[in-house]
Tab-separated table of C-alpha atoms in Angstrom:
chain	number	residue	atom	x	y	z
A	30	MET	CA	125.981	133.663	149.851
A	31	SER	CA	127.588	134.616	146.850
A	32	ASN	CA	131.048	136.471	146.613
A	33	LYS	CA	130.702	137.479	143.006
A	34	ALA	CA	130.408	141.702	142.188
A	35	PRO	CA	127.328	142.628	140.868
A	36	ILE	CA	127.080	142.584	137.171
A	37	ASP	CA	128.347	145.627	135.341
A	38	GLY	CA	125.025	147.563	133.633
A	39	TYR	CA	122.407	145.686	136.049
A	40	VAL	CA	119.608	148.216	136.027
A	41	ASP	CA	116.336	146.790	135.078
A	42	PRO	CA	114.192	146.489	138.529
A	43	SER	CA	111.693	143.467	136.842
A	44	ILE	CA	114.697	141.266	136.470
A	45	PRO	CA	115.984	139.223	139.604
A	46	ASN	CA	119.389	140.309	140.349
A	47	PRO	CA	121.242	136.832	139.787
A	48	ASN	CA	123.610	137.720	142.213
A	49	LYS	CA	121.196	137.016	145.463
A	50	ASP	CA	121.000	133.540	146.884
A	51	VAL	CA	118.641	131.270	144.852
A	52	ASP	CA	119.097	128.343	146.647
A	53	ALA	CA	116.618	128.839	149.474
A	54	PRO	CA	113.628	127.982	148.094
A	55	ILE	CA	114.764	124.747	146.609
A	56	ILE	CA	116.182	123.669	150.255
A	57	ILE	CA	112.468	124.288	151.834
A	58	TYR	CA	110.788	122.513	149.137
A	59	GLY	CA	113.654	119.631	149.561
A	60	TYR	CA	112.637	119.830	153.320
A	61	ARG	CA	108.508	119.811	152.708
A	62	LEU	CA	109.362	116.694	150.338
A	63	TYR	CA	111.191	114.822	152.731
A	64	THR	CA	108.740	115.437	155.562
A	65	THR	CA	105.157	115.503	153.764
A	66	ARG	CA	106.205	112.739	151.461
A	67	LEU	CA	104.304	114.563	148.481
A	68	TYR	CA	106.996	113.959	146.336
A	69	ALA	CA	104.923	114.948	142.855
A	70	PHE	CA	103.893	118.011	144.302
A	71	SER	CA	107.483	119.266	145.638
A	72	VAL	CA	109.454	118.245	142.365
A	73	LEU	CA	107.221	120.116	140.503
A	74	LEU	CA	107.821	123.054	142.405
A	75	VAL	CA	111.650	122.613	142.346
A	76	PHE	CA	111.598	122.340	138.546
A	77	THR	CA	109.015	125.750	138.547
A	78	THR	CA	111.653	127.401	140.433
A	79	LEU	CA	114.488	126.016	138.616
A	80	CYS	CA	112.985	127.597	135.321
A	81	GLU	CA	112.229	130.780	136.956
A	82	ILE	CA	116.009	131.225	137.343
A	83	ILE	CA	117.288	129.514	134.374
A	84	GLY	CA	114.524	132.025	132.438
A	85	TYR	CA	115.681	135.096	134.122
A	86	ALA	CA	119.412	134.447	133.532
A	87	PHE	CA	118.959	134.352	129.951
A	88	ARG	CA	116.161	137.329	129.986
A	89	LEU	CA	119.209	139.222	131.377
A	90	GLN	CA	121.444	138.327	128.589
A	91	SER	CA	118.836	139.227	126.143
A	92	SER	CA	118.793	142.746	127.531
A	93	PRO	CA	120.361	145.854	125.096
A	94	PRO	CA	124.301	146.534	125.214
A	95	PRO	CA	126.354	146.393	127.715
A	96	VAL	CA	124.795	143.736	129.484
A	97	GLY	CA	123.669	141.632	126.951
A	98	ASP	CA	122.449	141.199	123.063
A	99	PRO	CA	118.756	141.327	122.264
A	100	TYR	CA	119.701	139.831	118.984
A	101	ASN	CA	120.809	136.849	120.098
A	102	VAL	CA	118.388	134.047	119.032
A	103	ILE	CA	119.640	131.408	121.356
A	104	ASN	CA	119.219	133.807	124.235
A	105	PHE	CA	115.765	134.471	123.235
A	106	VAL	CA	114.463	131.233	122.753
A	107	VAL	CA	116.285	130.115	125.874
A	108	GLN	CA	114.787	132.717	127.917
A	109	TYR	CA	111.594	132.196	126.513
A	110	PHE	CA	111.414	128.712	126.906
A	111	PHE	CA	112.166	128.390	130.607
A	112	ILE	CA	109.667	131.539	131.762
A	113	VAL	CA	106.955	129.683	129.454
A	114	CYS	CA	107.765	126.094	131.391
A	115	ALA	CA	107.742	127.728	134.684
A	116	PRO	CA	103.907	128.210	135.092
A	117	VAL	CA	103.482	125.268	133.256
A	118	PHE	CA	105.339	122.952	136.010
A	119	LEU	CA	103.147	125.297	138.561
A	120	SER	CA	99.952	124.236	136.934
A	121	ALA	CA	100.815	120.723	137.101
A	122	ALA	CA	101.528	120.934	140.888
A	123	ILE	CA	98.065	122.429	141.274
A	124	TYR	CA	96.880	119.592	139.270
A	125	THR	CA	98.420	117.148	141.421
A	126	THR	CA	96.978	119.130	144.462
A	127	LEU	CA	93.703	118.810	143.614
A	128	THR	CA	93.960	115.013	142.904
A	129	SER	CA	95.542	114.613	146.110
A	130	PHE	CA	92.252	116.325	147.914
A	131	VAL	CA	90.067	114.053	146.045
A	132	GLY	CA	92.014	110.908	147.035
A	133	ALA	CA	92.335	112.155	150.795
A	134	LEU	CA	88.836	113.220	151.072
A	135	SER	CA	87.496	109.886	149.673
A	136	GLY	CA	89.582	107.704	151.416
A	137	ASN	CA	90.665	106.560	148.142
A	138	ASP	CA	87.518	105.184	147.437
A	139	PRO	CA	86.332	105.227	143.770
A	140	ALA	CA	82.837	105.969	144.548
A	141	ALA	CA	83.506	108.171	147.312
A	142	ALA	CA	85.500	110.143	144.930
A	143	ARG	CA	82.877	110.413	142.429
A	144	ARG	CA	81.146	112.392	144.590
A	145	ILE	CA	83.481	114.927	145.288
A	146	SER	CA	85.324	115.240	142.072
A	147	PRO	CA	84.463	117.896	139.747
A	148	LEU	CA	82.131	116.427	137.247
A	149	GLY	CA	82.980	112.916	138.728
A	150	LEU	CA	86.265	112.661	137.052
A	151	THR	CA	88.728	110.388	138.122
A	152	LYS	CA	92.156	111.794	139.343
A	153	ARG	CA	93.739	110.018	136.280
A	154	THR	CA	91.517	111.690	133.889
A	155	ILE	CA	91.851	115.081	135.588
A	156	LEU	CA	95.953	114.734	135.412
A	157	GLY	CA	95.598	113.475	131.762
A	158	ILE	CA	93.382	116.301	130.262
A	159	PHE	CA	95.031	119.387	131.898
A	160	ILE	CA	98.748	118.337	131.703
A	161	THR	CA	98.491	117.124	128.012
A	162	ALA	CA	96.590	120.497	127.319
A	163	ASP	CA	99.876	122.495	128.953
A	164	VAL	CA	102.298	120.359	126.577
A	165	ILE	CA	100.377	121.347	123.686
A	166	ALA	CA	100.053	124.925	124.511
A	167	THR	CA	103.551	125.163	125.405
A	168	ILE	CA	105.083	123.635	122.436
A	169	THR	CA	102.980	125.875	120.339
A	170	GLN	CA	104.282	128.989	122.338
A	171	VAL	CA	107.876	128.016	122.283
A	172	ALA	CA	107.460	127.543	117.961
A	173	GLY	CA	105.917	130.457	117.914
A	174	ALA	CA	108.575	132.238	119.873
A	175	ALA	CA	111.609	130.429	117.840
A	176	ILE	CA	109.879	132.002	114.898
A	177	ILE	CA	109.920	135.584	116.232
A	178	GLY	CA	113.561	135.117	117.503
A	179	SER	CA	114.672	133.976	114.147
A	180	SER	CA	112.726	136.546	112.147
A	181	GLN	CA	113.833	139.466	114.669
A	182	SER	CA	117.654	138.567	114.133
A	183	ASN	CA	116.988	138.235	110.371
A	184	ARG	CA	115.348	141.739	110.311
A	185	LYS	CA	112.184	139.540	108.914
A	186	SER	CA	108.114	140.051	110.197
A	187	PRO	CA	107.710	138.109	112.745
A	188	THR	CA	103.540	138.285	112.507
A	189	THR	CA	103.669	134.511	111.383
A	190	GLY	CA	105.552	133.613	114.875
A	191	ASN	CA	103.588	135.740	116.938
A	192	ASN	CA	100.168	134.496	115.358
A	193	ILE	CA	101.337	130.889	116.398
A	194	LEU	CA	102.217	132.260	119.939
A	195	LEU	CA	98.987	133.732	119.774
A	196	ALA	CA	97.118	130.563	119.285
A	197	GLY	CA	99.008	128.858	122.068
A	198	LEU	CA	98.343	131.022	124.424
A	199	ALA	CA	94.445	131.355	123.302
A	200	PHE	CA	94.267	127.788	123.707
A	201	GLN	CA	96.108	127.588	127.157
A	202	VAL	CA	93.748	130.513	128.987
A	203	PHE	CA	90.722	128.045	127.620
A	204	ALA	CA	91.984	125.304	129.167
A	205	TYR	CA	93.249	126.803	132.255
A	206	LEU	CA	89.435	128.383	132.728
A	207	VAL	CA	88.020	125.128	132.508
A	208	PHE	CA	90.354	123.580	135.275
A	209	LEU	CA	89.214	126.607	137.548
A	210	ILE	CA	85.692	125.825	136.758
A	211	LEU	CA	86.609	122.305	138.273
A	212	LEU	CA	88.314	123.486	140.867
A	213	PHE	CA	85.456	125.513	142.297
A	214	ILE	CA	83.130	122.827	141.884
A	215	PHE	CA	85.301	120.156	143.712
A	216	LEU	CA	85.842	122.904	146.832
A	217	ARG	CA	81.788	123.184	146.566
A	218	ASN	CA	81.477	119.553	146.444
A	219	SER	CA	83.893	118.893	149.306
A	220	ARG	CA	83.132	121.878	151.289
A	221	LYS	CA	81.344	120.214	154.346
A	222	THR	CA	83.520	117.089	154.251
A	223	MET	CA	86.607	119.289	154.707
A	224	MET	CA	85.201	121.080	157.540
A	225	SER	CA	84.302	118.000	159.434
A	226	THR	CA	87.405	116.018	158.966
A	227	SER	CA	89.443	119.006	159.982
A	228	THR	CA	87.007	118.963	163.509
A	229	ALA	CA	87.362	115.545	163.470
A	230	ARG	CA	91.399	115.894	163.231
A	231	GLY	CA	91.615	118.378	166.054
A	232	GLY	CA	89.489	121.532	165.173
A	233	ARG	CA	92.423	123.314	162.883
A	234	GLY	CA	89.542	124.510	160.547
A	235	ASN	CA	91.458	128.015	160.134
A	236	MET	CA	94.441	125.816	159.155
A	237	MET	CA	92.061	124.348	156.520
A	238	GLN	CA	90.883	127.469	154.849
A	239	MET	CA	94.511	128.703	154.535
A	240	PHE	CA	95.195	125.733	152.444
A	241	THR	CA	92.419	126.055	150.479
A	242	PHE	CA	93.350	129.773	150.234
A	243	ALA	CA	96.627	129.145	148.867
A	244	LEU	CA	95.172	126.922	146.610
A	245	VAL	CA	92.569	129.247	144.964
A	246	ALA	CA	95.049	132.281	145.201
A	247	SER	CA	97.817	130.583	143.667
A	248	SER	CA	95.355	128.888	140.978
A	249	LEU	CA	94.178	132.819	139.896
A	250	LEU	CA	97.790	133.838	140.191
A	251	VAL	CA	98.747	131.648	137.180
A	252	TYR	CA	95.914	132.265	135.531
A	253	LEU	CA	96.453	136.063	135.527
A	254	ARG	CA	100.101	135.581	134.271
A	255	THR	CA	98.562	133.811	131.238
A	256	CYS	CA	95.819	136.490	130.672
A	257	PHE	CA	98.092	138.938	130.683
A	258	ARG	CA	100.697	137.285	128.364
A	259	LEU	CA	97.594	136.778	125.961
A	260	ALA	CA	96.886	140.298	126.256
A	261	GLU	CA	101.001	141.052	125.431
A	262	THR	CA	100.501	139.236	122.405
A	263	ALA	CA	97.731	140.077	120.915
A	264	GLN	CA	98.903	143.893	120.658
A	265	GLY	CA	101.960	142.164	118.758
A	266	ILE	CA	106.141	143.031	119.112
A	267	GLY	CA	106.380	146.205	119.639
A	268	GLY	CA	103.127	146.976	121.514
A	269	TYR	CA	102.698	148.854	124.700
A	270	ALA	CA	102.870	146.059	126.927
A	271	SER	CA	105.906	144.333	125.470
A	272	SER	CA	107.600	147.264	125.501
A	273	HIS	CA	107.142	148.179	128.744
A	274	GLU	CA	109.074	145.678	131.085
A	275	ALA	CA	107.330	146.953	134.259
A	276	PHE	CA	104.180	145.263	132.906
A	277	PHE	CA	106.434	141.682	132.797
A	278	GLY	CA	107.598	142.496	136.015
A	279	SER	CA	104.387	142.780	137.927
A	280	LEU	CA	102.141	140.384	135.730
A	281	GLU	CA	104.403	137.644	134.640
A	282	PHE	CA	107.241	137.685	137.119
A	283	ALA	CA	105.384	138.712	140.390
A	284	PRO	CA	102.546	136.093	140.129
A	285	ILE	CA	104.535	133.026	139.461
A	286	VAL	CA	106.620	134.293	142.063
A	287	VAL	CA	103.851	134.736	144.984
A	288	ALA	CA	102.218	131.840	143.891
A	289	ILE	CA	105.259	129.307	144.649
A	290	GLY	CA	105.851	131.363	148.080
A	291	LEU	CA	102.058	130.402	148.806
A	292	LEU	CA	102.309	126.733	148.028
A	293	GLY	CA	105.729	126.441	149.522
A	294	TRP	CA	104.700	127.934	152.887
A	295	TRP	CA	101.198	126.226	152.692
A	296	HIS	CA	102.366	123.217	151.345
A	297	PRO	CA	99.391	120.547	150.802
A	298	GLY	CA	101.696	117.610	152.040
A	299	ARG	CA	100.706	119.104	155.298
A	300	LEU	CA	97.379	118.545	154.380
A	301	VAL	CA	97.144	115.740	152.116
A	302	GLY	CA	100.740	114.048	152.579
A	303	LYS	CA	101.504	110.773	154.413
A	304	LYS	CA	101.264	112.698	158.019
A	305	GLY	CA	99.223	115.421	156.981
A	306	LEU	CA	95.958	116.487	158.827
A	307	LEU	CA	93.521	114.496	156.204
A	308	SER	CA	95.572	111.503	156.268
A	309	GLY	CA	93.565	108.685	158.240
A	310	GLY	CA	90.407	111.465	158.644
A	311	ALA	CA	87.161	111.216	157.665
A	312	THR	CA	86.240	110.551	153.968
A	313	LEU	CA	83.002	110.513	152.417
A	314	GLY	CA	82.969	106.919	152.465
A	315	SER	CA	83.625	106.729	156.448
A	316	ASN	CA	80.324	106.759	158.710
A	317	ASN	CA	82.782	107.618	161.799
A	318	PRO	CA	84.740	110.813	161.176
A	319	GLY	CA	88.300	110.362	162.327
A	320	VAL	CA	88.800	106.784	162.137
């Protein structure tokens, strides 16, 4: 536990208190990584958590005096970069969860995977499309945020930077909507197989439902956050949403934290990891469930 004294001037409830212990989530994800062997997912959640911690620490430094300096370009760009990157890592973790589900339910058989994969897309194609889309959207947003920060520090119009930021967010909202559609197609295609596999592995249908709920809820929370940022940016600098921190706390910070918590507790590695419920279970390519 930290022995540091509280930071003077800390009054904003929507910014996480930097004096609180922040190592617990990382320890939990490290434990899940060790026990489930779902390395990519766990590492991505760790990066998500680290980005949130760093981003909000610099956001605190971007607060008005006496806490920070809102005209410091470096603080502004760094906090924006890490807060924007956190959902990107979280989204990538969700993408890997979908592809892991496809692999586990199909027994990594290409023909079986095509039958349950949304639109018959391969795991590599799904990851390639959406990770590339996120990278493009993130670079565009960070570039726009950097131009906004520079313009504001020089007392110039931030319109150009805001338009670039808006384009990046609009593209991200569209790409993630496509992913959500594919996710629901997968859930429809694999519903019977998931339940039959769960029954064959001990009848833990409720457990399967909770993992599915965590995946869907986390995906929708990430989408909610992205839609909020799009609406906030569309109002422009100094708009109602951007000038009221409560919106940022409840629609940017809270959805990501809840999504991390859901995926950390109902870690998909317990389902599709090497020792997970679906490991060695029934697949679409098997006529004997559970073998």
